[in-house]
Amino acid sequence: MSSRVVAIVGRPNVGKSALFNRLAGRRISIVHDMPGVTRDRISAECELGREPFTIFDTGGIGGGVDADFTKQVHAEVEIAVETSDLLLFVVDAHDGLNPVDQELARLLRKVNKPLILVANKVDDPKHHPQAAEFSQLGFQPVIAVSAEHNRGIGELVDRIDALLPSPESSHDEKALQRPVKVAIVGRPNVGKSSITNGILHDARTLVSPISGTTRDSVDIPYQRGDQRFILIDTAGIRPRGKVDNSVEVFSVMRSEQSIRRADLCCLVIDASMGVTAQDKKIAGLIQEAKRPCVIAVNKWDLIEERTQGKEALREVLTEFEESLFFLDYAPLLLLSAKTGASMDRLFKRIEDVREGSRKRINTGALNRIISAALTQQPPAIRSGKRFKILYATQPATTDRSPIPLPEIVIFCNDSKLLEENYRRFLISKIRKEQSWEGLPVMLRFREREARAVK
Ligand code: GDP
Ligand code: GDP
């Protein structure tokens, strides 16, 4: 799905669905005379312009006209505004202006988004809409089209092309070039310095350390292929003190600062020790800070010595996963800084996480997954009310960090009704479609009164 999204808004029956199909390059066969007949799809790619863009028909949301029509229209407009880069406001040239058009125009004038007013059903060029009538709405110029007879569509697409941002915005390019700040965190003695030394040992472009914010913290630039990294607050440089309790507590505090500065955390755990309370504390900090994460289970050589066979290894691994269930998005990576096994895979994994952050979930698939999840296991009723989802979508990201977090906007009745278990359940379903390994999936809620899909 492209991140250039065009939303079609307008009152029922003006021909939004017909226009949608026309732009999607499909035969117009699913237009119904009855307003609000559910469309089979609400978003599609349009390839008629210089660059593809996604079109999105808000008329398909929530199955159409709600008992409370104004609320429905308001919800549709807000969803359209939230999720798109450009709005097509469709009116019916045949019927002329109508109070609902006026109401929509009033809402849309407040919106800070490019908008094109489209007068549809101008089947015959002689019947050009009375410009005066539509110019009352306050959007110029008016583009006259006939979705059904394929008139004016080229002109409309040109105009859309001109108003949309270019496909690869310079922002994204810059984000890709920016170095990824990686914090290697963990309690003392798990092998952070050994891992860091292992990384730097084969560093081809090692630049001299940059002083960090505190006396003994150091940031080290590191390059691997085309990708630049900064290993932040690297502990490996500082002389190792005696490991006692106060050192452990201090190290947790220190980790907290590094975690906040990082684009990605590599949590190091000592495989021979299992998951300790301090490990969990640091893992909790990463989860609270909502940081991308990979978990390096270090000293794997010791485990391999001790356990025999794959079964036993699998058991050990399951134990790790269970103890760190709250960081379930982070992949576990077995390595040994001592033998050097799998060190290369660590950065490969980090690169996978970064690449994954560019992936988007298709809106149609997302809504199908959610709808199926709600049916399969409906949310519990709380104080007489059930959590309902109207629509979900992944808007274009505004996160400019090198590893932006996937964010999904959920239009629902009341987000307070959503229980933590259920939130996890939904996210696990979403991850089956788009795994986003190593990345926390953010849910943002928009509350709506309008009738829900389920
Ligand atoms: P929506 O409710 O806004 O999505 O409207 P539809 O796309 O379902 O269209 C409503 C009605 O208008 C249907 O009967 C269509 O056949 C008709 N319609 C759509 N576009 C045109 C057009 O360009 N010219 C004419 N004459 N009728 C159209
Ligand atoms: P830090 O305090 O987290 O930076 O941990 P260090 O890198 O200083 O390692 C602590 C101890 O664990 C040292 O004695 C290392 O030699 C040892 N160590 C580190 N990585 C491994 C490993 O993969 N296998 C084994 N067996 N020992 C390791």
Coordinates of C-alpha atoms and ligand atoms in Angstrom, one line a residue:
M1 CA 0.0 0.0 0.0
S2 CA 1.4 3.4 -0.9
S3 CA 1.5 6.0 1.8
R4 CA -0.2 8.5 -0.5
V5 CA -3.8 8.2 0.5
V6 CA -6.8 9.9 -1.1
A7 CA -10.1 9.7 0.7
I8 CA -13.4 10.1 -1.0
V9 CA -16.1 11.8 1.2
G10 CA -19.6 12.9 0.4
R11 CA -23.2 12.2 1.3
P12 CA -24.8 8.9 0.2
N13 CA -25.7 8.5 -3.4
V14 CA -23.6 11.1 -5.0
G15 CA -21.5 8.4 -6.7
K16 CA -18.5 7.9 -4.3
S17 CA -18.5 4.2 -4.9
A18 CA -18.8 4.7 -8.6
L19 CA -15.9 7.1 -8.5
F20 CA -13.9 4.7 -6.3
N21 CA -14.3 1.9 -8.8
R22 CA -13.5 4.2 -11.7
L23 CA -10.2 5.3 -10.1
A24 CA -9.4 1.7 -9.1
G25 CA -9.8 0.8 -12.8
R26 CA -12.5 -1.7 -12.2
R27 CA -15.7 -2.3 -14.0
I28 CA -18.5 -0.6 -12.3
S29 CA -20.5 -3.5 -11.2
I30 CA -20.9 -3.2 -7.5
V31 CA -22.7 0.1 -7.5
H32 CA -26.1 -0.3 -6.0
D33 CA -29.0 2.0 -6.2
M34 CA -29.6 1.7 -2.5
P35 CA -27.5 4.0 -0.6
G36 CA -25.2 2.4 2.0
V37 CA -25.0 -1.0 0.5
T38 CA -21.8 -2.4 1.9
R39 CA -19.0 -2.3 -0.6
D40 CA -16.8 -5.3 -0.9
R41 CA -13.7 -3.2 -0.4
I42 CA -13.0 0.2 0.9
S43 CA -9.5 0.8 -0.3
A44 CA -7.7 0.2 -3.6
E45 CA -4.7 1.3 -5.5
C46 CA -5.2 3.8 -8.3
E47 CA -2.6 3.5 -11.1
L48 CA -4.0 6.1 -13.5
G49 CA -1.6 8.9 -12.4
R50 CA 2.1 9.4 -12.7
E51 CA 2.6 7.5 -9.4
P52 CA 0.2 5.1 -7.7
F53 CA -1.9 6.2 -4.8
T54 CA -4.4 4.6 -2.5
I55 CA -8.0 5.5 -2.7
F56 CA -10.2 5.1 0.2
D57 CA -14.1 5.2 0.2
T58 CA -15.3 6.3 3.6
G59 CA -18.9 5.4 2.5
G60 CA -17.9 1.8 3.1
I61 CA -17.2 2.3 6.8
G62 CA -19.6 0.9 9.3
G63 CA -21.9 -0.4 6.6
G64 CA -23.2 3.0 5.6
V65 CA -25.9 5.2 6.9
D66 CA -26.5 5.0 10.6
A67 CA -29.7 5.7 12.4
D68 CA -28.0 8.9 13.6
F69 CA -26.9 10.2 10.2
T70 CA -25.0 13.3 11.4
K71 CA -22.9 11.2 13.7
Q72 CA -22.1 8.8 10.9
V73 CA -21.1 11.6 8.6
H74 CA -18.9 13.2 11.2
A75 CA -17.2 9.9 11.9
E76 CA -16.6 9.3 8.3
V77 CA -15.1 12.7 7.7
E78 CA -12.9 12.4 10.7
I79 CA -11.6 9.0 9.6
A80 CA -11.0 10.3 6.1
V81 CA -9.1 13.3 7.5
E82 CA -7.1 11.2 9.9
T83 CA -6.0 8.7 7.4
S84 CA -5.5 10.6 4.1
D85 CA -3.2 13.0 2.5
L86 CA -5.9 14.5 0.2
L87 CA -9.7 14.6 0.2
L88 CA -12.1 14.3 -2.7
F89 CA -15.3 15.9 -1.7
V90 CA -18.0 14.5 -4.0
V91 CA -21.3 16.3 -4.8
D92 CA -24.0 15.4 -7.2
A93 CA -24.3 17.8 -10.1
H94 CA -27.5 16.2 -11.1
D95 CA -29.3 16.9 -7.8
G96 CA -27.5 20.1 -7.0
L97 CA -26.6 21.3 -3.6
N98 CA -28.2 19.8 -0.5
P99 CA -28.1 20.7 3.2
V100 CA -25.9 17.6 3.9
D101 CA -23.4 18.9 1.4
Q102 CA -23.4 22.2 3.2
E103 CA -22.9 20.5 6.5
L104 CA -20.0 18.5 5.2
A105 CA -18.5 21.6 3.6
R106 CA -18.6 23.3 7.0
L107 CA -16.7 20.4 8.6
L108 CA -14.2 20.2 5.7
R109 CA -13.4 23.9 5.7
K110 CA -11.9 23.5 9.1
V111 CA -9.6 20.7 8.0
N112 CA -6.0 21.5 7.1
K113 CA -5.7 19.1 4.2
P114 CA -5.7 19.6 0.4
L115 CA -9.2 19.0 -1.0
I116 CA -10.7 18.7 -4.4
L117 CA -14.4 19.4 -4.9
V118 CA -15.7 16.9 -7.4
A119 CA -19.1 17.4 -9.1
N120 CA -20.1 14.0 -10.3
K121 CA -22.8 12.9 -12.7
V122 CA -21.9 15.5 -15.3
D123 CA -22.6 12.9 -18.0
D124 CA -23.0 15.4 -20.7
P125 CA -20.5 18.2 -21.0
K126 CA -23.3 20.6 -21.9
H127 CA -24.7 20.1 -18.5
H128 CA -21.8 21.6 -16.7
P129 CA -22.7 22.2 -13.1
Q130 CA -23.6 25.7 -12.3
A131 CA -20.3 26.9 -11.0
A132 CA -22.0 29.6 -8.8
E133 CA -24.0 27.0 -6.9
F134 CA -21.0 24.8 -6.0
S135 CA -18.6 27.7 -5.4
Q136 CA -20.8 28.6 -2.4
L137 CA -19.1 25.7 -0.7
G138 CA -15.9 27.6 -0.7
F139 CA -13.6 25.1 -2.6
Q140 CA -12.1 26.1 -5.9
P141 CA -11.9 24.9 -8.6
V142 CA -14.8 22.5 -9.1
I143 CA -13.8 19.4 -11.1
A144 CA -16.7 18.1 -13.2
V145 CA -16.7 14.3 -13.8
S146 CA -19.0 11.5 -14.7
A147 CA -17.9 8.4 -12.8
E148 CA -20.3 6.3 -14.8
H149 CA -19.4 7.6 -18.2
N150 CA -15.7 8.1 -17.5
R151 CA -15.6 11.8 -18.1
G152 CA -13.2 14.3 -16.5
I153 CA -11.4 11.4 -14.7
G154 CA -8.0 12.3 -16.4
E155 CA -8.3 15.9 -15.3
L156 CA -9.1 14.8 -11.8
V157 CA -6.2 12.4 -11.6
D158 CA -3.8 15.1 -12.8
R159 CA -5.0 17.4 -10.1
I160 CA -4.6 14.6 -7.5
D161 CA -1.0 14.0 -8.7
A162 CA -0.2 17.7 -8.4
L163 CA -1.5 17.9 -4.8
L164 CA -0.1 14.7 -3.3
P165 CA 3.3 14.6 -1.8
S166 CA 5.9 12.9 -3.9
P167 CA 6.1 9.2 -3.2
E168 CA 9.5 9.1 -1.5
S169 CA 9.5 12.1 0.6
S170 CA 12.8 13.5 1.5
H171 CA 12.0 12.9 5.2
D172 CA 12.0 9.2 4.7
E173 CA 15.2 9.3 2.8
K174 CA 16.8 11.3 5.6
A175 CA 15.5 8.8 8.2
L176 CA 17.1 6.0 6.3
Q177 CA 20.4 7.7 6.2
R178 CA 20.4 8.6 9.9
P179 CA 22.5 6.3 12.1
V180 CA 20.6 3.8 14.3
K181 CA 21.4 4.3 17.9
V182 CA 21.7 0.9 19.5
A183 CA 22.0 0.5 23.3
I184 CA 23.5 -2.8 24.5
V185 CA 21.9 -3.1 27.9
G186 CA 21.8 -5.7 30.6
R187 CA 23.0 -6.3 34.2
P188 CA 26.7 -6.6 35.0
N189 CA 28.6 -9.6 33.9
V190 CA 26.2 -10.8 31.3
G191 CA 28.7 -10.1 28.6
K192 CA 27.9 -6.6 27.2
S193 CA 31.5 -5.6 27.0
S194 CA 32.4 -8.9 25.3
I195 CA 29.7 -8.4 22.8
T196 CA 30.7 -4.8 22.1
N197 CA 34.3 -5.9 21.7
G198 CA 33.2 -8.7 19.4
I199 CA 31.3 -6.2 17.3
L200 CA 34.2 -3.7 17.2
H201 CA 36.8 -6.3 16.6
D202 CA 35.6 -6.8 13.0
A203 CA 34.6 -3.2 12.5
R204 CA 35.9 -1.9 9.3
T205 CA 35.2 1.7 10.0
L206 CA 35.9 2.3 13.6
V207 CA 35.9 6.0 14.5
S208 CA 37.3 7.2 17.7
P209 CA 34.8 7.2 20.6
I210 CA 32.6 10.3 21.3
S211 CA 32.1 11.3 24.9
G212 CA 28.7 10.7 26.1
T213 CA 26.7 12.5 28.7
T214 CA 28.1 10.9 31.8
R215 CA 31.8 10.5 32.6
D216 CA 32.0 6.8 31.8
S217 CA 29.5 6.5 29.0
V218 CA 30.7 6.4 25.5
D219 CA 29.1 6.5 22.1
I220 CA 30.8 4.6 19.3
P221 CA 30.0 5.0 15.6
Y222 CA 30.0 1.8 13.8
Q223 CA 29.3 1.0 10.1
R224 CA 28.2 -2.2 8.6
G225 CA 27.7 -2.2 4.9
D226 CA 25.8 1.0 4.1
Q227 CA 24.1 1.2 7.4
R228 CA 25.5 3.4 10.1
F229 CA 25.0 2.7 13.8
I230 CA 26.0 4.3 17.0
L231 CA 26.5 2.0 19.9
I232 CA 25.4 4.2 22.8
D233 CA 26.6 4.4 26.3
T234 CA 28.9 1.5 25.7
A235 CA 29.9 -0.1 29.0
G236 CA 32.8 -2.0 27.5
I237 CA 35.2 0.9 27.7
R238 CA 34.9 1.4 31.4
P239 CA 37.0 -0.6 33.9
R240 CA 34.9 -3.3 35.6
G241 CA 34.3 -2.9 39.2
K242 CA 33.4 -5.4 41.8
V243 CA 29.9 -6.8 41.1
D244 CA 27.8 -6.3 44.2
N245 CA 24.2 -5.2 44.8
S246 CA 24.8 -1.5 44.5
V247 CA 26.5 -2.0 41.2
E248 CA 23.5 -3.9 40.0
V249 CA 21.0 -1.2 41.0
F250 CA 23.2 1.5 39.5
S251 CA 23.4 -0.4 36.3
V252 CA 19.6 -0.5 36.1
M253 CA 19.5 3.3 36.5
R254 CA 22.1 3.7 33.9
S255 CA 20.3 1.4 31.5
E256 CA 17.2 3.5 31.8
Q257 CA 19.0 6.6 30.4
S258 CA 20.5 4.5 27.6
I259 CA 17.2 3.0 26.7
R260 CA 15.6 6.4 26.4
R261 CA 18.3 7.6 24.0
A262 CA 18.3 4.5 21.9
D263 CA 16.4 3.7 18.6
L264 CA 16.8 0.1 19.4
C265 CA 17.8 -1.9 22.5
C266 CA 19.8 -5.1 22.6
L267 CA 19.0 -6.7 25.9
V268 CA 21.8 -9.1 26.9
I269 CA 21.0 -12.0 29.2
D270 CA 23.3 -14.6 30.6
A271 CA 22.0 -17.9 29.3
S272 CA 23.7 -19.8 32.1
M273 CA 21.9 -17.8 34.8
G274 CA 18.4 -17.9 33.4
V275 CA 16.2 -14.8 33.6
T276 CA 16.8 -13.0 36.9
A277 CA 14.8 -10.3 38.6
Q278 CA 17.2 -7.6 37.4
D279 CA 16.9 -8.8 33.9
K280 CA 13.2 -8.5 34.1
K281 CA 13.5 -5.0 35.5
I282 CA 15.6 -3.9 32.6
A283 CA 13.2 -5.7 30.1
G284 CA 10.4 -3.8 31.8
L285 CA 12.1 -0.5 31.2
I286 CA 12.5 -1.3 27.5
Q287 CA 8.8 -2.2 27.3
E288 CA 7.7 0.9 29.1
A289 CA 9.9 3.1 26.9
K290 CA 8.3 1.4 23.9
R291 CA 11.7 0.7 22.3
P292 CA 12.4 -1.7 19.4
C293 CA 14.3 -4.6 20.9
V294 CA 16.2 -7.8 20.3
I295 CA 17.2 -10.1 23.1
A296 CA 20.7 -11.5 23.0
V297 CA 20.9 -14.7 25.0
N298 CA 24.7 -14.7 25.6
K299 CA 27.0 -17.4 26.8
W300 CA 25.2 -20.0 24.8
D301 CA 28.3 -22.1 24.7
L302 CA 27.8 -22.9 28.4
I303 CA 24.3 -24.1 27.8
E304 CA 25.3 -26.3 24.9
E305 CA 27.9 -27.9 27.1
R306 CA 25.4 -28.7 29.7
T307 CA 22.3 -29.7 27.7
Q308 CA 22.2 -32.6 25.3
G309 CA 20.1 -32.4 22.1
K310 CA 17.7 -30.1 20.6
E311 CA 14.8 -30.9 22.9
A312 CA 16.7 -29.7 26.0
L313 CA 17.7 -26.5 24.1
R314 CA 14.1 -25.8 23.2
E315 CA 13.1 -26.2 26.8
V316 CA 15.6 -23.6 28.0
L317 CA 14.5 -21.2 25.3
T318 CA 10.8 -21.6 26.2
E319 CA 11.7 -20.8 29.8
F320 CA 13.3 -17.5 28.6
E321 CA 10.3 -16.6 26.5
E322 CA 7.9 -17.3 29.3
S323 CA 9.8 -15.2 31.8
L324 CA 10.0 -12.3 29.4
F325 CA 6.4 -12.6 28.1
F326 CA 5.9 -8.8 28.4
L327 CA 8.6 -8.2 25.8
D328 CA 7.1 -10.8 23.5
Y329 CA 7.7 -8.6 20.4
A330 CA 11.5 -9.0 20.8
P331 CA 13.1 -11.9 19.0
L332 CA 15.5 -14.1 21.0
L333 CA 18.9 -14.5 19.6
L334 CA 21.3 -17.2 20.9
L335 CA 24.9 -16.2 20.8
S336 CA 28.3 -16.6 22.4
A337 CA 30.6 -13.6 22.6
K338 CA 33.3 -16.0 23.7
T339 CA 33.3 -18.3 20.7
G340 CA 32.1 -15.6 18.4
A341 CA 29.2 -17.7 17.3
S342 CA 26.3 -15.8 15.8
M343 CA 27.7 -12.3 16.4
D344 CA 27.1 -11.5 12.8
R345 CA 23.5 -12.5 13.2
L346 CA 22.9 -9.9 15.8
F347 CA 23.3 -7.0 13.4
K348 CA 21.5 -8.9 10.7
R349 CA 18.6 -9.2 13.2
I350 CA 18.8 -5.5 14.0
E351 CA 18.7 -4.7 10.2
D352 CA 15.6 -7.0 9.9
V353 CA 13.8 -5.0 12.6
R354 CA 14.7 -1.8 10.9
E355 CA 13.4 -3.1 7.6
G356 CA 10.3 -4.4 9.2
S357 CA 9.5 -0.9 10.5
R358 CA 8.9 0.2 6.9
K359 CA 6.3 -2.5 6.3
R360 CA 2.7 -1.6 6.3
I361 CA -0.4 -3.6 6.9
N362 CA -3.0 -3.5 4.2
T363 CA -6.2 -1.8 5.5
G364 CA -8.5 -4.5 4.0
A365 CA -6.6 -7.3 5.6
L366 CA -6.4 -5.4 8.9
N367 CA -10.1 -5.0 9.1
R368 CA -10.8 -8.6 8.1
I369 CA -8.5 -9.8 10.8
I370 CA -10.1 -7.6 13.4
S371 CA -13.6 -8.5 12.3
A372 CA -12.7 -12.2 12.5
A373 CA -11.1 -11.8 15.9
L374 CA -14.2 -10.0 17.3
T375 CA -16.3 -12.9 16.0
Q376 CA -14.1 -15.6 17.2
Q377 CA -13.7 -14.3 20.7
P378 CA -16.0 -11.3 21.4
P379 CA -14.7 -8.9 24.1
A380 CA -16.2 -9.3 27.5
I381 CA -19.1 -7.0 28.5
R382 CA -18.1 -4.5 31.1
S383 CA -20.8 -2.6 33.0
G384 CA -23.3 -3.5 30.4
K385 CA -21.2 -2.4 27.4
R386 CA -19.1 -4.2 24.9
F387 CA -16.0 -2.9 23.2
K388 CA -16.7 -2.3 19.5
I389 CA -14.5 -1.5 16.6
L390 CA -15.8 0.5 13.8
Y391 CA -12.7 0.6 11.6
A392 CA -8.9 0.3 11.8
T393 CA -6.1 1.6 9.7
Q394 CA -2.4 2.2 9.8
P395 CA -1.9 5.9 8.9
A396 CA 1.2 7.1 7.2
T397 CA 3.8 7.4 9.9
T398 CA 4.9 10.8 11.2
D399 CA 7.6 9.1 13.3
R400 CA 10.9 10.4 11.9
S401 CA 13.2 8.1 13.9
P402 CA 15.3 5.6 12.0
I403 CA 13.1 2.8 13.3
P404 CA 9.6 4.2 13.4
L405 CA 7.0 2.2 15.4
P406 CA 4.0 0.7 13.6
E407 CA 0.9 2.5 14.7
I408 CA -2.6 1.5 14.2
V409 CA -5.6 3.8 14.6
I410 CA -8.7 2.1 15.9
F411 CA -12.0 3.8 15.6
C412 CA -14.1 2.3 18.4
N413 CA -17.0 3.1 20.7
D414 CA -15.1 3.4 24.0
S415 CA -11.4 2.5 24.5
K416 CA -11.9 2.2 28.3
L417 CA -13.8 -1.0 27.6
L418 CA -10.8 -2.6 26.1
E419 CA -9.1 -4.9 28.5
E420 CA -5.3 -5.6 28.4
N421 CA -5.8 -9.3 27.6
Y422 CA -8.0 -8.3 24.7
R423 CA -5.5 -5.7 23.5
R424 CA -2.8 -8.4 23.4
F425 CA -5.1 -10.8 21.7
L426 CA -5.8 -8.3 18.9
I427 CA -2.2 -7.5 18.5
S428 CA -1.2 -11.1 18.3
K429 CA -3.8 -11.6 15.5
I430 CA -2.4 -8.5 13.7
R431 CA 1.1 -9.9 14.0
K432 CA 0.1 -13.1 12.2
E433 CA -0.5 -10.9 9.1
Q434 CA 2.4 -8.5 9.7
S435 CA 4.8 -9.8 12.2
W436 CA 6.8 -6.5 12.9
E437 CA 9.3 -8.6 14.8
G438 CA 11.3 -6.6 17.4
L439 CA 8.8 -3.7 17.3
P440 CA 6.1 -2.7 19.7
V441 CA 2.8 -2.2 17.9
M442 CA 1.1 1.0 19.0
L443 CA -2.6 1.3 19.1
R444 CA -4.2 4.7 19.0
F445 CA -7.9 5.0 19.7
R446 CA -10.5 7.4 18.3
E447 CA -13.8 7.1 20.0
R448 CA -16.9 7.2 18.0
E449 CA -20.6 6.9 18.7
A450 CA -21.3 5.6 15.2
R451 CA -22.5 2.1 14.7
A452 CA -19.7 -0.5 14.8
V453 CA -18.9 -3.1 12.2
K454 CA -19.6 -5.9 14.6
Ligands
GDP1 P1 -22.4 6.6 -3.1 O1 -23.5 6.2 -2.1 O2 -22.0 8.0 -2.9 O3 -21.3 5.6 -3.0 O4 -23.0 6.5 -4.6 P2 -23.0 5.3 -5.6 O5 -21.7 5.2 -6.3 O6 -23.5 4.1 -5.0 O7 -24.0 5.9 -6.7 C1 -25.3 6.2 -6.4 C2 -26.1 6.3 -7.7 O8 -25.6 7.2 -8.6 C3 -26.1 4.9 -8.4 O9 -27.4 4.7 -8.9 C4 -25.1 5.2 -9.6 O10 -25.4 4.4 -10.7 C5 -25.4 6.7 -9.8 N1 -24.2 7.3 -10.4 C6 -22.9 7.2 -10.0 N2 -22.1 8.0 -10.8 C7 -22.9 8.5 -11.8 C8 -22.6 9.3 -12.9 O11 -21.5 9.7 -13.2 N3 -23.7 9.6 -13.7 C9 -24.9 9.2 -13.4 N4 -25.9 9.6 -14.2 N5 -25.2 8.4 -12.3 C10 -24.2 8.1 -11.5
GDP2 P1 29.5 -7.0 31.2 O1 29.7 -6.7 32.6 O2 28.0 -7.2 30.9 O3 30.1 -6.1 30.2 O4 30.1 -8.5 31.0 P2 31.6 -8.9 30.4 O5 31.6 -8.7 28.9 O6 32.6 -8.2 31.1 O7 31.6 -10.4 30.7 C1 31.5 -11.0 32.0 C2 32.2 -12.3 32.0 O8 31.5 -13.2 31.2 C3 33.6 -12.3 31.5 O9 34.4 -13.1 32.4 C4 33.5 -12.9 30.1 O10 34.7 -13.5 29.7 C5 32.4 -13.8 30.3 N1 31.7 -14.0 29.0 C6 31.2 -13.1 28.2 N2 30.6 -13.6 27.1 C7 30.7 -15.0 27.3 C8 30.2 -16.1 26.5 O11 29.6 -16.0 25.4 N3 30.5 -17.4 27.0 C9 31.2 -17.5 28.2 N4 31.4 -18.8 28.6 N5 31.6 -16.5 28.9 C10 31.4 -15.2 28.5

